[in-house]
XYZ file of C-alpha atoms in Angstrom:
354
model
C 16.561 -5.040 -20.974
C 17.228 -2.701 -18.029
C 14.621 -1.681 -15.476
C 14.941 0.758 -12.631
C 12.310 0.137 -9.950
C 11.511 3.037 -7.703
C 10.125 2.066 -4.188
C 9.794 3.886 -0.814
C 7.256 2.425 1.468
C 5.832 -0.852 2.859
C 3.234 -1.498 0.193
C 5.650 -0.798 -2.553
C 8.126 -3.288 -1.157
C 5.414 -5.947 -1.051
C 4.252 -5.141 -4.621
C 7.794 -5.207 -6.031
C 8.719 -8.589 -4.561
C 6.917 -10.954 -6.893
C 7.586 -8.606 -9.959
C 11.278 -8.741 -9.228
C 11.172 -12.580 -9.323
C 9.284 -12.459 -12.671
C 11.696 -9.985 -14.216
C 14.790 -12.077 -13.439
C 14.051 -14.229 -16.560
C 14.227 -11.361 -19.008
C 15.601 -8.129 -17.455
C 18.393 -6.647 -15.319
C 16.569 -4.800 -12.570
C 18.055 -2.225 -10.287
C 16.030 -0.861 -7.275
C 16.069 2.644 -5.901
C 14.833 3.185 -2.370
C 13.662 6.759 -1.867
C 13.776 6.544 1.870
C 10.126 7.637 2.175
C 9.887 4.964 4.862
C 13.103 5.015 6.721
C 12.373 3.191 9.951
C 13.827 -0.421 9.888
C 10.518 -2.032 10.743
C 8.931 -0.082 7.750
C 11.780 -0.758 5.358
C 14.855 -3.038 5.811
C 12.959 -5.826 7.398
C 10.650 -6.039 4.274
C 13.597 -6.454 2.061
C 14.787 -9.349 4.253
C 11.475 -11.128 4.642
C 10.393 -10.616 1.041
C 13.724 -11.824 -0.345
C 14.497 -8.645 -2.209
C 17.983 -7.665 -3.273
C 19.341 -4.637 -1.393
C 18.644 -1.377 -3.254
C 21.432 -0.191 -5.546
C 20.491 3.449 -4.673
C 19.361 4.657 -1.224
C 17.984 8.178 -0.885
C 16.962 10.216 2.152
C 13.453 11.342 1.143
C 11.695 10.544 4.415
C 10.473 13.505 6.362
C 8.981 16.969 5.566
C 5.949 18.214 3.528
C 4.785 16.630 0.306
C 6.728 19.285 -1.732
C 9.918 18.777 0.313
C 9.814 14.939 0.123
C 9.193 14.999 -3.694
C 11.807 17.720 -4.329
C 14.401 15.816 -2.184
C 13.859 12.542 -4.275
C 13.991 14.124 -7.711
C 17.710 14.750 -8.158
C 18.711 11.291 -6.845
C 16.256 9.501 -9.089
C 17.233 11.672 -12.083
C 20.951 10.770 -11.439
C 20.115 7.021 -11.274
C 18.182 7.268 -14.588
C 21.012 9.177 -16.315
C 23.678 6.758 -15.084
C 21.824 3.509 -15.671
C 19.896 4.490 -18.769
C 17.125 1.974 -18.055
C 14.687 0.968 -20.787
C 11.845 1.422 -18.291
C 11.408 3.180 -14.956
C 8.857 1.128 -12.951
C 6.811 2.904 -10.278
C 4.162 1.547 -7.842
C 0.980 2.919 -6.285
C 0.363 6.523 -5.420
C 2.950 7.896 -3.059
C 5.356 10.823 -3.390
C 7.989 8.190 -4.345
C 5.678 7.250 -7.272
C 5.378 10.783 -8.400
C 9.060 11.568 -8.018
C 10.021 8.438 -9.979
C 7.629 9.222 -12.880
C 8.565 12.919 -13.104
C 12.251 12.234 -13.079
C 12.141 9.585 -15.744
C 9.677 11.508 -18.008
C 11.880 14.707 -17.854
C 14.841 12.890 -19.278
C 12.833 10.873 -21.860
C 12.827 7.403 -20.228
C 9.393 5.646 -20.409
C 7.468 4.989 -17.293
C 5.489 1.906 -16.379
C 2.920 2.385 -13.584
C 1.904 -0.668 -11.438
C -1.541 -0.143 -9.901
C -2.664 2.401 -12.513
C -6.186 3.704 -12.830
C -7.273 3.712 -9.209
C -9.417 6.573 -8.148
C -11.011 7.630 -4.823
C -12.537 10.634 -6.531
C -11.317 12.741 -3.632
C -8.833 15.368 -4.925
C -8.196 16.472 -1.352
C -6.092 13.338 -0.901
C -2.513 13.809 -2.000
C -2.515 10.297 -3.202
C -5.310 10.995 -5.649
C -3.324 13.710 -7.279
C -0.251 11.455 -7.536
C -2.389 8.809 -9.258
C -3.806 11.109 -11.814
C -0.393 12.704 -12.626
C 1.505 9.554 -12.850
C -1.103 7.828 -15.067
C -0.575 10.794 -17.499
C 3.123 10.419 -17.470
C 3.171 6.628 -18.036
C 3.555 4.724 -21.281
C 2.454 1.420 -19.770
C -0.423 1.385 -17.257
C -0.865 -1.923 -15.359
C -4.376 -1.890 -13.742
C -5.355 -4.263 -10.971
C -9.121 -4.326 -11.661
C -11.615 -3.764 -14.488
C -12.789 -0.661 -12.604
C -9.356 0.868 -12.867
C -9.361 0.301 -16.580
C -12.787 2.030 -16.842
C -11.484 4.978 -14.781
C -8.684 5.498 -17.325
C -11.026 5.162 -20.225
C -13.386 7.864 -18.722
C -10.306 10.172 -18.560
C -9.436 9.486 -22.216
C -6.430 7.158 -21.433
C -6.545 3.975 -23.404
C -3.066 3.483 -25.021
C -0.679 1.123 -23.032
C -3.531 0.092 -20.550
C -3.466 -3.524 -19.427
C -5.674 -5.264 -16.846
C -3.130 -7.680 -15.241
C -4.548 -8.213 -11.702
C -3.006 -7.255 -8.447
C 0.745 -7.749 -7.781
C 0.161 -7.472 -4.071
C -2.157 -10.364 -4.312
C 0.606 -12.371 -5.957
C 2.824 -11.622 -2.917
C -0.027 -12.497 -0.518
C -0.682 -15.930 -2.040
C 3.091 -16.729 -1.827
C 3.897 -15.421 1.641
C 0.681 -15.497 3.693
C 0.949 -19.228 4.453
C 4.414 -18.626 5.918
C 3.013 -15.992 8.295
C 1.050 -18.311 10.578
C 3.954 -20.902 10.592
C 6.750 -18.379 11.526
C 5.119 -15.516 13.373
C 4.744 -15.573 17.140
C 3.170 -12.206 17.373
C -0.306 -13.311 18.635
C 1.265 -15.226 21.487
C 3.660 -12.336 22.221
C 0.726 -9.841 22.435
C -1.383 -12.293 24.333
C -4.460 -12.544 21.967
C -6.244 -15.526 20.483
C -7.341 -15.852 16.752
C -10.646 -14.068 16.180
C -10.660 -12.448 19.534
C -9.204 -8.967 18.621
C -9.404 -6.002 16.304
C -6.247 -4.921 14.250
C -5.722 -1.220 13.918
C -3.441 0.631 11.441
C -3.425 4.418 11.375
C -0.900 6.576 9.623
C -2.562 8.957 7.080
C -1.465 12.596 7.469
C -5.121 13.817 7.583
C -5.834 11.398 10.440
C -2.945 12.458 12.782
C -3.994 16.129 12.863
C -4.942 16.989 16.443
C -8.802 17.231 16.253
C -9.087 14.213 14.002
C -6.714 12.051 16.079
C -8.596 13.005 19.190
C -11.943 11.999 17.555
C -10.514 8.694 16.429
C -9.134 7.968 19.828
C -12.563 8.732 21.441
C -14.187 6.118 19.194
C -11.347 3.596 19.713
C -11.425 4.030 23.504
C -15.123 3.088 23.511
C -14.556 -0.281 21.883
C -14.766 -3.257 24.270
C -12.719 -5.777 22.356
C -8.955 -5.906 22.533
C -7.254 -3.801 19.816
C -3.757 -4.566 18.459
C -2.172 -1.426 17.002
C 1.292 -1.549 15.369
C 1.848 2.219 15.357
C 3.450 4.111 12.546
C 6.265 6.477 13.893
C 4.402 9.541 12.774
C 1.188 8.384 14.612
C 3.066 7.521 17.733
C 4.747 11.044 17.720
C 1.333 12.744 17.118
C -0.325 10.827 19.995
C 2.536 12.032 22.371
C 2.663 15.594 21.042
C -1.046 16.016 21.421
C -1.347 14.169 24.719
C -3.945 11.732 23.284
C -4.379 8.690 25.455
C -5.479 5.289 24.379
C -7.326 2.812 26.604
C -5.799 -0.175 28.249
C -7.520 -2.535 25.807
C -5.330 -1.060 22.946
C -1.915 -2.764 22.678
C 0.396 -0.339 20.976
C 3.241 -2.065 19.262
C 6.248 -0.896 17.241
C 5.815 -1.361 13.440
C 5.959 -5.011 12.380
C 7.247 -6.763 9.350
C 5.260 -8.382 6.601
C 4.985 -11.913 8.154
C 3.969 -10.654 11.578
C 1.419 -8.219 10.062
C -0.043 -10.953 7.876
C -0.442 -13.185 10.856
C -2.221 -10.347 12.754
C -4.471 -9.406 9.912
C -5.475 -12.860 8.814
C -6.461 -13.872 12.368
C -8.313 -10.737 13.489
C -12.069 -10.539 13.905
C -11.987 -7.139 12.077
C -9.490 -4.705 10.743
C -9.659 -0.964 11.226
C -7.413 1.029 8.875
C -6.819 4.165 6.833
C -4.423 2.298 4.442
C -5.411 1.410 0.916
C -3.325 -1.754 0.832
C -4.558 -3.056 4.174
C -8.174 -2.816 2.967
C -7.249 -5.330 0.186
C -5.286 -7.536 2.583
C -8.321 -7.719 4.851
C -10.469 -8.765 1.911
C -7.999 -11.520 0.866
C -8.011 -12.965 4.402
C -11.850 -12.893 4.558
C -11.715 -10.431 7.448
C -14.197 -7.482 7.471
C -12.753 -4.018 7.339
C -13.706 -0.564 8.772
C -11.889 2.053 6.913
C -11.139 5.341 8.779
C -11.702 7.448 5.704
C -14.702 8.763 3.919
C -13.536 7.604 0.394
C -11.623 4.665 -0.933
C -9.917 3.607 -4.150
C -11.063 0.069 -3.516
C -14.805 0.700 -3.909
C -15.560 -2.911 -4.840
C -14.777 -4.052 -1.257
C -17.466 -1.553 -0.060
C -19.989 -2.623 -2.658
C -19.643 -6.346 -1.498
C -20.040 -5.380 2.164
C -16.631 -6.377 3.226
C -15.590 -2.779 3.923
C -17.414 0.030 5.594
C -16.287 3.658 5.528
C -16.465 5.322 8.948
C -14.346 8.391 8.487
C -13.094 9.839 11.787
C -16.598 10.103 13.383
C -16.360 8.286 16.744
C -20.023 7.309 16.777
C -19.800 5.873 13.202
C -16.609 3.998 14.133
C -18.299 2.327 17.178
C -21.428 1.475 15.139
C -19.409 0.083 12.218
C -17.382 -2.222 14.526
C -20.649 -3.499 16.150
C -22.487 -3.932 12.837
C -20.024 -5.294 10.331
C -20.583 -8.957 9.444
C -18.840 -11.380 7.213
C -20.729 -11.213 3.869
C -21.837 -14.422 1.957
C -19.979 -13.486 -1.214
C -16.282 -13.411 -1.536
C -15.389 -13.386 -5.316
C -11.753 -13.167 -6.559
C -11.547 -9.440 -7.316
C -7.904 -9.046 -7.786
C -6.788 -11.720 -10.293
C -5.302 -15.100 -10.161
C -1.876 -14.540 -8.618
C -0.147 -14.168 -11.997
C -0.159 -10.328 -12.391
C 3.629 -10.172 -11.994
C 4.167 -12.606 -14.824
C 1.934 -10.683 -17.120
C 3.722 -7.382 -16.395
C 7.138 -9.013 -16.993
C 5.933 -10.548 -20.258
C 4.663 -7.104 -21.550
C 7.733 -5.227 -20.301
C 10.170 -7.779 -21.892
C 8.188 -7.891 -25.171
C 6.839 -11.365 -24.867
C 3.379 -9.931 -25.113
C 2.994 -6.852 -27.413
C 1.921 -3.664 -25.565
C -1.572 -2.452 -26.429
């Protein structure tokens, strides 16, 4: 069996790593990198640390609007599909790479398998929400990370090909997180002690618009604890272009690889983020999270008290950081670390598709 895996950003590299291992027993997998994340610290270093084979296809889909990105990716993905004639095109998550991969495959009649299907923030102003909804309708196999994702699909009338398998990112976390503390020197390099700092990630397009970025900076500058901030290139550029200054207690770093990030996240007192994947990572590490959005596709983390939605309101941000505590309950929401094996079994026919 032949599989073409379409990836383009940090979370997708992480999700694909354990599944690539599981597929080796039954499939010939080829990877296409759309170039959505093109900085080395957001791309190549992840292939190295995660043990991924270099991509067979490398596109240049990085910059531009959502339409420009997606349009630039489509011809290259279509060509890879036509040349390789895979049995399945595998797409991950909710990015423009996900949408382009699903569209290109569906247009030429190759079935699509969507890893992380069924997630909903119920906020159609988010480009990712539209991508999720469209890709789920193009997919023949829908691999859901949670029961809530299955229910979301059922509510939309999608039941064929739906499987609750658990979260492949959790598979990667279980395998690689223990290595992070052993190998990473990032805390020492930054000069912080475990539990003494906040970790910040900020990259979403809606949060780097001038007024929103200024509001977030206002809240962040009022915090008293040290903040470690591996800055996305887009965010760093927006800070400079809009003359937004951050306080001396905020250590702005270049983007970091998976192991360094895992070391920082697992030993922070609290995580501040606008990333969907990082909300989950914080939960797995038992670290409270403040999400710099007003909606989330990971509502179960909010319901359990591990995650608080602060949006971009500086007063709410400051209050959330002061008030968030470690909840008593920490159930295993995202499976048992065997999601990748289940997906491989279904793709390779060892388990019959539903």
